[in-house]
mmCIF file of C-alpha atoms in Angstrom:
data_model
loop_
_atom_site.group_PDB
_atom_site.id
_atom_site.type_symbol
_atom_site.label_atom_id
_atom_site.label_comp_id
_atom_site.label_asym_id
_atom_site.label_seq_id
_atom_site.Cartn_x
_atom_site.Cartn_y
_atom_site.Cartn_z
ATOM 1 C CA MET A 1 86.422 42.716 132.844
ATOM 2 C CA LYS A 2 85.861 46.449 132.456
ATOM 3 C CA HIS A 3 83.583 45.939 129.489
ATOM 4 C CA ARG A 4 81.593 43.429 131.543
ATOM 5 C CA GLN A 5 81.319 45.915 134.406
ATOM 6 C CA ARG A 6 80.032 48.538 131.971
ATOM 7 C CA ILE A 7 77.389 46.191 130.610
ATOM 8 C CA LEU A 8 76.272 45.338 134.051
ATOM 9 C CA TRP A 9 76.097 49.004 134.977
ATOM 10 C CA ILE A 10 74.049 49.927 131.777
ATOM 11 C CA ALA A 11 71.388 47.138 132.674
ATOM 12 C CA ALA A 12 71.102 48.496 136.156
ATOM 13 C CA ALA A 13 70.657 51.920 134.885
ATOM 14 C CA ALA A 14 68.087 51.019 132.382
ATOM 15 C CA ALA A 15 66.249 49.584 135.359
ATOM 16 C CA THR A 16 66.141 52.859 137.196
ATOM 17 C CA ALA A 17 65.564 54.797 133.946
ATOM 18 C CA THR A 18 62.203 52.832 133.791
ATOM 19 C CA VAL A 19 61.229 53.880 137.310
ATOM 20 C CA LEU A 20 62.181 57.424 136.491
ATOM 21 C CA ALA A 21 60.021 57.535 133.433
ATOM 22 C CA GLY A 22 57.078 56.177 135.404
ATOM 23 C CA CYS A 23 57.597 59.129 137.925
ATOM 24 C CA GLY A 24 58.037 61.596 135.184
ATOM 25 C CA SER A 25 61.409 62.555 136.639
ATOM 26 C CA GLY A 26 64.087 64.046 134.552
ATOM 27 C CA SER A 27 66.431 67.203 134.560
ATOM 28 C CA ASP A 28 66.126 70.189 131.963
ATOM 29 C CA ASP A 29 69.179 68.847 130.111
ATOM 30 C CA ASN A 30 68.067 65.146 129.837
ATOM 31 C CA ALA A 31 64.157 65.242 129.855
ATOM 32 C CA GLY A 32 64.046 64.620 126.364
ATOM 33 C CA GLN A 33 60.918 66.623 125.867
ATOM 34 C CA ALA A 34 60.309 68.402 122.435
ATOM 35 C CA ALA A 35 59.363 71.848 122.812
ATOM 36 C CA PRO A 36 57.450 73.742 120.265
ATOM 37 C CA ALA A 37 59.427 74.797 117.309
ATOM 38 C CA ALA A 38 59.576 78.312 115.643
ATOM 39 C CA SER A 39 58.111 76.749 112.551
ATOM 40 C CA GLY A 40 55.208 75.406 114.191
ATOM 41 C CA GLY A 41 54.519 71.836 115.693
ATOM 42 C CA ALA A 42 56.874 70.032 118.199
ATOM 43 C CA ALA A 43 60.517 70.424 117.796
ATOM 44 C CA LEU A 44 62.276 67.092 116.753
ATOM 45 C CA ALA A 45 63.626 65.308 119.874
ATOM 46 C CA VAL A 46 67.342 64.628 119.159
ATOM 47 C CA VAL A 47 69.886 63.015 121.530
ATOM 48 C CA ALA A 48 73.584 64.125 120.595
ATOM 49 C CA THR A 49 76.309 62.254 122.312
ATOM 50 C CA THR A 50 79.538 64.702 122.617
ATOM 51 C CA PRO A 51 79.507 68.472 123.186
ATOM 52 C CA GLU A 52 80.863 68.898 119.437
ATOM 53 C CA VAL A 53 78.159 66.680 117.862
ATOM 54 C CA ALA A 54 75.418 68.507 119.881
ATOM 55 C CA ASP A 55 76.859 72.029 118.706
ATOM 56 C CA PHE A 56 76.644 70.715 115.207
ATOM 57 C CA VAL A 57 72.992 69.594 115.650
ATOM 58 C CA ARG A 58 72.066 72.942 117.149
ATOM 59 C CA ASN A 59 73.526 74.731 114.260
ATOM 60 C CA ILE A 60 71.796 72.662 111.693
ATOM 61 C CA GLY A 61 68.495 72.073 113.320
ATOM 62 C CA GLY A 62 68.120 75.510 114.895
ATOM 63 C CA SER A 63 64.671 76.120 116.845
ATOM 64 C CA ASP A 64 63.192 73.114 114.993
ATOM 65 C CA VAL A 65 65.216 70.585 117.147
ATOM 66 C CA ALA A 66 65.200 69.769 120.858
ATOM 67 C CA VAL A 67 68.848 68.598 121.574
ATOM 68 C CA THR A 68 69.725 66.488 124.537
ATOM 69 C CA GLN A 69 73.478 66.384 125.027
ATOM 70 C CA ILE A 70 74.696 63.320 126.719
ATOM 71 C CA ILE A 71 78.227 64.101 127.532
ATOM 72 C CA LYS A 72 78.627 67.454 129.293
ATOM 73 C CA PRO A 73 81.700 69.836 128.798
ATOM 74 C CA ASN A 74 85.172 68.679 130.406
ATOM 75 C CA VAL A 75 83.982 65.163 130.878
ATOM 76 C CA ASP A 76 86.086 62.585 129.364
ATOM 77 C CA PRO A 77 84.127 60.841 126.399
ATOM 78 C CA HIS A 78 86.537 57.860 126.298
ATOM 79 C CA ASP A 79 85.421 56.067 129.441
ATOM 80 C CA TYR A 80 81.966 57.509 129.795
ATOM 81 C CA GLU A 81 79.338 55.645 131.962
ATOM 82 C CA PRO A 82 75.566 56.360 130.837
ATOM 83 C CA THR A 83 73.100 57.607 133.586
ATOM 84 C CA PRO A 84 69.454 56.551 133.770
ATOM 85 C CA ALA A 85 68.566 60.079 132.672
ATOM 86 C CA ASP A 86 70.640 59.345 129.448
ATOM 87 C CA ILE A 87 68.762 56.174 128.897
ATOM 88 C CA LYS A 88 65.461 57.773 129.505
ATOM 89 C CA ALA A 89 66.407 60.660 127.022
ATOM 90 C CA ILE A 90 67.533 58.075 124.293
ATOM 91 C CA GLY A 91 64.330 56.071 124.536
ATOM 92 C CA GLU A 92 62.154 59.452 124.239
ATOM 93 C CA ALA A 93 64.246 60.602 121.264
ATOM 94 C CA LYS A 94 63.425 60.401 117.404
ATOM 95 C CA ILE A 95 66.905 60.367 116.377
ATOM 96 C CA VAL A 96 70.562 60.005 118.003
ATOM 97 C CA VAL A 97 73.433 61.436 116.584
ATOM 98 C CA LYS A 98 76.967 60.192 117.470
ATOM 99 C CA ASN A 99 80.482 61.193 116.485
ATOM 100 C CA GLY A 100 81.338 57.515 115.727
ATOM 101 C CA VAL A 101 84.809 55.934 114.984
ATOM 102 C CA GLY A 102 84.453 54.036 118.142
ATOM 103 C CA LEU A 103 84.534 57.052 120.295
ATOM 104 C CA GLU A 104 81.149 56.176 122.134
ATOM 105 C CA GLU A 105 81.833 52.408 122.866
ATOM 106 C CA TRP A 106 78.842 52.460 125.481
ATOM 107 C CA LEU A 107 76.304 53.756 123.055
ATOM 108 C CA ASP A 108 75.086 50.494 121.433
ATOM 109 C CA ARG A 109 74.358 48.832 124.598
ATOM 110 C CA THR A 110 72.720 52.036 125.879
ATOM 111 C CA ILE A 111 70.375 52.155 122.763
ATOM 112 C CA GLU A 112 69.478 48.438 123.306
ATOM 113 C CA SER A 113 68.716 49.110 127.131
ATOM 114 C CA ALA A 114 66.515 52.147 126.110
ATOM 115 C CA GLY A 115 64.341 50.520 123.515
ATOM 116 C CA PHE A 116 65.314 52.998 121.275
ATOM 117 C CA LYS A 117 63.635 52.422 117.594
ATOM 118 C CA GLY A 118 64.566 55.687 115.820
ATOM 119 C CA ALA A 119 67.496 56.494 113.416
ATOM 120 C CA VAL A 120 71.098 56.456 114.494
ATOM 121 C CA VAL A 121 73.231 59.103 112.592
ATOM 122 C CA ASP A 122 76.920 58.337 112.368
ATOM 123 C CA SER A 123 78.264 61.713 111.581
ATOM 124 C CA SER A 124 81.609 60.189 110.636
ATOM 125 C CA GLN A 125 80.352 58.427 107.651
ATOM 126 C CA GLY A 126 82.481 59.505 104.612
ATOM 127 C CA VAL A 127 85.529 60.883 106.662
ATOM 128 C CA THR A 128 88.875 59.834 105.662
ATOM 129 C CA LEU A 129 90.079 58.238 108.997
ATOM 130 C CA ARG A 130 93.604 58.156 110.443
ATOM 131 C CA GLU A 131 94.820 54.664 111.480
ATOM 132 C CA GLY A 132 95.950 54.519 115.084
ATOM 133 C CA GLY A 133 97.877 57.339 116.654
ATOM 134 C CA HIS A 134 101.115 59.036 116.047
ATOM 135 C CA GLU A 135 103.008 56.932 118.715
ATOM 136 C CA GLU A 136 100.811 53.925 119.477
ATOM 137 C CA GLY A 137 100.706 52.144 116.202
ATOM 138 C CA GLU A 138 104.153 50.510 116.390
ATOM 139 C CA GLU A 139 103.661 49.710 120.010
ATOM 140 C CA HIS A 140 100.348 47.998 119.357
ATOM 141 C CA ALA A 141 102.140 45.914 116.520
ATOM 142 C CA GLU A 142 104.808 44.872 118.923
ATOM 143 C CA GLU A 143 102.279 43.975 121.806
ATOM 144 C CA GLU A 144 99.313 42.536 119.863
ATOM 145 C CA GLY A 145 100.806 41.094 116.790
ATOM 146 C CA GLU A 146 100.817 42.427 113.313
ATOM 147 C CA GLU A 147 97.489 41.104 112.544
ATOM 148 C CA HIS A 148 95.951 43.777 115.219
ATOM 149 C CA ALA A 149 98.333 46.546 114.025
ATOM 150 C CA GLY A 150 96.310 49.380 112.311
ATOM 151 C CA GLU A 151 92.927 48.243 113.451
ATOM 152 C CA GLU A 152 92.157 51.272 115.661
ATOM 153 C CA HIS A 153 91.163 54.592 113.990
ATOM 154 C CA ASP A 154 91.539 58.063 115.514
ATOM 155 C CA PRO A 155 88.047 59.413 116.521
ATOM 156 C CA HIS A 156 89.044 62.964 117.081
ATOM 157 C CA ILE A 157 87.799 63.711 113.520
ATOM 158 C CA TRP A 158 86.287 67.259 114.198
ATOM 159 C CA HIS A 159 89.844 68.874 114.584
ATOM 160 C CA ASN A 160 89.922 68.909 110.712
ATOM 161 C CA PRO A 161 87.391 71.625 109.725
ATOM 162 C CA GLN A 162 86.989 69.805 106.373
ATOM 163 C CA ASN A 163 85.868 66.797 108.275
ATOM 164 C CA VAL A 164 83.393 68.829 109.959
ATOM 165 C CA LYS A 165 81.798 69.739 106.834
ATOM 166 C CA ILE A 166 81.259 66.093 105.975
ATOM 167 C CA MET A 167 79.883 65.579 109.720
ATOM 168 C CA VAL A 168 77.155 68.394 109.367
ATOM 169 C CA ALA A 169 76.233 67.056 105.909
ATOM 170 C CA ASN A 170 75.481 63.781 107.575
ATOM 171 C CA ILE A 171 73.649 65.418 110.371
ATOM 172 C CA GLU A 172 71.533 67.539 107.905
ATOM 173 C CA LYS A 173 70.541 64.406 106.031
ATOM 174 C CA GLY A 174 69.589 62.521 109.102
ATOM 175 C CA LEU A 175 67.479 65.587 110.304
ATOM 176 C CA ALA A 176 65.885 65.910 107.060
ATOM 177 C CA ALA A 177 64.958 62.230 106.771
ATOM 178 C CA ALA A 178 63.477 62.315 110.352
ATOM 179 C CA ASP A 179 61.505 65.511 109.469
ATOM 180 C CA PRO A 180 61.003 66.076 106.006
ATOM 181 C CA SER A 181 58.784 69.058 106.505
ATOM 182 C CA ARG A 182 61.667 71.028 107.611
ATOM 183 C CA ALA A 183 64.165 69.752 105.193
ATOM 184 C CA ALA A 184 64.429 73.133 103.389
ATOM 185 C CA THR A 185 65.420 74.794 106.524
ATOM 186 C CA PHE A 186 67.765 72.379 107.521
ATOM 187 C CA ALA A 187 69.540 72.780 104.251
ATOM 188 C CA LYS A 188 69.523 76.482 104.450
ATOM 189 C CA ASN A 189 71.302 76.258 107.873
ATOM 190 C CA LEU A 190 73.884 73.748 106.640
ATOM 191 C CA THR A 191 74.756 76.207 103.836
ATOM 192 C CA ALA A 192 75.315 79.065 106.388
ATOM 193 C CA TYR A 193 77.081 76.968 108.889
ATOM 194 C CA ALA A 194 79.455 75.452 106.252
ATOM 195 C CA ALA A 195 80.457 78.906 105.147
ATOM 196 C CA GLN A 196 81.462 79.501 108.975
ATOM 197 C CA ILE A 197 83.515 76.349 109.038
ATOM 198 C CA ASP A 198 85.509 77.366 105.759
ATOM 199 C CA LYS A 199 86.204 80.661 107.482
ATOM 200 C CA LEU A 200 87.525 78.968 110.312
ATOM 201 C CA ASP A 201 89.765 76.817 108.259
ATOM 202 C CA ALA A 202 91.025 79.626 106.235
ATOM 203 C CA ASP A 203 91.873 81.722 109.406
ATOM 204 C CA ASN A 204 93.639 78.736 111.046
ATOM 205 C CA GLU A 205 95.851 78.322 107.838
ATOM 206 C CA ALA A 206 96.638 82.128 107.740
ATOM 207 C CA ALA A 207 97.763 81.872 111.611
ATOM 208 C CA TYR A 208 100.132 79.238 110.868
ATOM 209 C CA ALA A 209 101.454 80.732 107.762
ATOM 210 C CA GLY A 210 103.219 83.301 109.869
ATOM 211 C CA LEU A 211 104.788 80.601 112.057
ATOM 212 C CA PRO A 212 107.893 79.117 110.420
ATOM 213 C CA PRO A 213 107.599 75.346 109.929
ATOM 214 C CA ALA A 214 110.601 74.694 112.218
ATOM 215 C CA GLU A 215 108.474 76.387 115.214
ATOM 216 C CA ARG A 216 105.421 74.124 114.558
ATOM 217 C CA LYS A 217 106.246 71.398 117.132
ATOM 218 C CA LEU A 218 103.282 70.191 119.318
ATOM 219 C CA VAL A 219 103.335 68.211 122.675
ATOM 220 C CA THR A 220 99.920 67.545 124.072
ATOM 221 C CA ASN A 221 98.187 65.618 127.028
ATOM 222 C CA HIS A 222 96.869 62.817 124.716
ATOM 223 C CA ASP A 223 97.094 62.076 121.240
ATOM 224 C CA ALA A 224 93.920 63.904 120.352
ATOM 225 C CA PHE A 225 95.141 66.401 117.496
ATOM 226 C CA GLY A 226 96.151 64.199 114.773
ATOM 227 C CA TYR A 227 93.703 65.561 112.123
ATOM 228 C CA TYR A 228 94.578 69.027 113.250
ATOM 229 C CA VAL A 229 98.390 68.192 112.999
ATOM 230 C CA ASP A 230 98.095 66.793 109.506
ATOM 231 C CA ARG A 231 95.624 69.634 108.278
ATOM 232 C CA TYR A 232 98.217 72.355 109.466
ATOM 233 C CA LYS A 233 101.304 70.768 108.891
ATOM 234 C CA LEU A 234 102.692 70.627 112.544
ATOM 235 C CA GLU A 235 105.297 68.162 113.843
ATOM 236 C CA PHE A 236 103.760 66.096 116.661
ATOM 237 C CA VAL A 237 106.498 65.469 119.115
ATOM 238 C CA GLY A 238 104.540 63.414 121.393
ATOM 239 C CA SER A 239 102.013 63.279 124.284
ATOM 240 C CA VAL A 240 101.963 62.738 128.055
ATOM 241 C CA ILE A 241 99.414 59.871 127.484
ATOM 242 C CA PRO A 242 100.623 57.726 124.683
ATOM 243 C CA SER A 243 97.212 56.966 123.239
ATOM 244 C CA LEU A 244 94.313 58.064 121.367
ATOM 245 C CA ASP A 245 92.151 57.489 124.545
ATOM 246 C CA THR A 246 93.072 58.609 128.040
ATOM 247 C CA SER A 247 93.219 55.271 129.899
ATOM 248 C CA ALA A 248 97.003 54.651 129.001
ATOM 249 C CA GLU A 249 99.816 55.892 131.140
ATOM 250 C CA LEU A 250 103.669 56.536 130.255
ATOM 251 C CA SER A 251 106.115 54.055 131.568
ATOM 252 C CA ALA A 252 109.267 55.059 132.909
ATOM 253 C CA LYS A 253 111.144 54.452 129.709
ATOM 254 C CA GLN A 254 108.322 56.217 127.624
ATOM 255 C CA LEU A 255 108.677 59.260 130.154
ATOM 256 C CA SER A 256 112.378 59.572 129.708
ATOM 257 C CA ASP A 257 112.185 59.072 125.907
ATOM 258 C CA LEU A 258 109.533 61.977 125.768
ATOM 259 C CA VAL A 259 111.661 64.344 127.771
ATOM 260 C CA ALA A 260 114.555 63.471 125.495
ATOM 261 C CA LYS A 261 112.580 64.241 122.344
ATOM 262 C CA ILE A 262 111.327 67.433 123.578
ATOM 263 C CA LYS A 263 114.757 68.431 124.285
ATOM 264 C CA ALA A 264 116.264 67.139 120.954
ATOM 265 C CA THR A 265 113.330 68.835 118.745
ATOM 266 C CA GLY A 266 113.478 72.201 120.458
ATOM 267 C CA ALA A 267 109.807 71.978 121.351
ATOM 268 C CA LYS A 268 108.940 75.020 123.451
ATOM 269 C CA ALA A 269 105.751 73.693 125.465
ATOM 270 C CA ILE A 270 103.571 71.022 126.549
ATOM 271 C CA PHE A 271 99.764 71.975 126.119
ATOM 272 C CA THR A 272 97.359 70.659 128.586
ATOM 273 C CA GLU A 273 93.760 69.953 127.837
ATOM 274 C CA SER A 274 90.658 71.172 129.554
ATOM 275 C CA SER A 275 89.239 67.624 130.323
ATOM 276 C CA LEU A 276 92.552 66.171 131.793
ATOM 277 C CA PRO A 277 94.396 66.819 134.856
ATOM 278 C CA PRO A 278 97.701 68.828 134.185
ATOM 279 C CA LYS A 279 99.898 67.285 136.872
ATOM 280 C CA SER A 280 101.969 64.766 134.673
ATOM 281 C CA ALA A 281 102.347 67.405 132.176
ATOM 282 C CA GLU A 282 103.899 69.691 134.611
ATOM 283 C CA ALA A 283 106.164 67.086 135.878
ATOM 284 C CA ILE A 284 107.547 66.280 132.411
ATOM 285 C CA ALA A 285 107.682 69.966 131.537
ATOM 286 C CA GLN A 286 109.798 70.576 134.516
ATOM 287 C CA GLN A 287 112.168 67.740 133.647
ATOM 288 C CA ALA A 288 112.409 68.846 129.820
ATOM 289 C CA GLY A 289 112.882 72.673 130.925
ATOM 290 C CA VAL A 290 109.757 73.898 128.871
ATOM 291 C CA LYS A 291 106.673 75.691 129.834
ATOM 292 C CA VAL A 292 103.233 74.309 130.476
ATOM 293 C CA ILE A 293 100.180 75.853 128.885
ATOM 294 C CA GLY A 294 97.158 75.419 130.807
ATOM 295 C CA GLY A 295 94.459 77.019 132.942
ATOM 296 C CA GLU A 296 92.488 79.313 130.710
ATOM 297 C CA ASP A 297 94.709 78.538 127.973
ATOM 298 C CA ALA A 298 94.329 74.682 128.163
ATOM 299 C CA LEU A 299 93.317 73.208 124.780
ATOM 300 C CA TYR A 300 89.850 71.753 123.957
ATOM 301 C CA GLY A 301 90.944 68.164 122.826
ATOM 302 C CA ASP A 302 87.915 66.057 123.682
ATOM 303 C CA SER A 303 85.608 68.535 124.909
ATOM 304 C CA LEU A 304 84.309 72.165 124.341
ATOM 305 C CA GLY A 305 84.085 75.026 126.880
ATOM 306 C CA ALA A 306 81.196 76.056 129.209
ATOM 307 C CA PRO A 307 77.963 76.896 127.652
ATOM 308 C CA GLY A 308 77.437 80.349 126.847
ATOM 309 C CA THR A 309 81.152 81.199 126.328
ATOM 310 C CA PRO A 310 82.858 81.616 122.994
ATOM 311 C CA GLU A 311 84.793 78.163 123.577
ATOM 312 C CA GLY A 312 81.322 76.410 124.298
ATOM 313 C CA THR A 313 80.929 76.203 120.523
ATOM 314 C CA TYR A 314 83.028 74.152 118.278
ATOM 315 C CA LEU A 315 83.918 77.226 116.190
ATOM 316 C CA GLY A 316 85.160 79.088 119.308
ATOM 317 C CA ALA A 317 86.941 76.246 120.712
ATOM 318 C CA GLU A 318 89.020 75.580 117.600
ATOM 319 C CA ARG A 319 89.781 79.410 117.317
ATOM 320 C CA HIS A 320 90.889 79.303 121.009
ATOM 321 C CA ASN A 321 93.099 76.246 120.168
ATOM 322 C CA THR A 322 94.818 77.935 117.251
ATOM 323 C CA GLU A 323 95.427 81.341 119.016
ATOM 324 C CA VAL A 324 96.952 79.490 122.080
ATOM 325 C CA ILE A 325 99.118 77.261 120.006
ATOM 326 C CA VAL A 326 100.468 79.944 117.676
ATOM 327 C CA SER A 327 101.064 82.283 120.314
ATOM 328 C CA ALA A 328 103.003 80.087 122.459
ATOM 329 C CA LEU A 329 105.118 78.510 119.524
ATOM 330 C CA ALA A 330 105.757 81.853 118.294
ATOM 331 C CA GLY A 331 106.807 83.371 121.713
#
């Protein structure tokens, strides 16, 4: 039913987008107009789905791309509904870049509604994917049957910087194919940005090197940090929302089990996320007798920070996450 409602909404939005296009309407964010590029000629019009992917495109494309970012900061990407302006922007773009791994369930229908004929770049191509979540794999096997177990993959691939190097290489190839005259510039930008990603990875490893393995226990709002946990050898204790997406809710038994597990493992805190309300985390933390890390210290699980802030970039958001986690667990 939910999927059918989304299809009907996209169809209605597409009709509205046609009217908007005829009226020349559109915000600065979603107008989809290609501004002049520094190298001469019009900038390549690119639609990027998520804040992370949009940041990657800006770093690789520089002033030679005009990026329309669909999902704004602190908006949940798991249950996004496209707007008429989104459809209009996609219809006018030369290339669409997505995270992939099923994160943008709405995108295929939106592209169809927009009449988009350009290239779609799946930035996840070549990334080794995690199957399911830390908690939900066994539950899915029980509820859905063994034949469905392990079918879902974790889409939060950007939380491992080495995955991001693959993602930005895919983006560079897509931009170069769409605009060969600027391929050398895109390649140069990729080299520079990849070096920054490597530095982020090395800094994260150095930060955790000073934290004893027994202290590296992570409890979060939802299971968004699997690739991060694996990369930096943390122990994932559990999540308030027992799922890779944000639509699930803890049952009474799961809630009591999580509280018991927090107490048994000696986990020190529950980390809330910037795009999710903290109330459930606060209630569980009170029962478990641990602190809640939130507010300005909330982690960036599905989103980035506000534009113009350090956390508004991928590199800044990931540095923030590591600094907050290490500080809280070491305290």
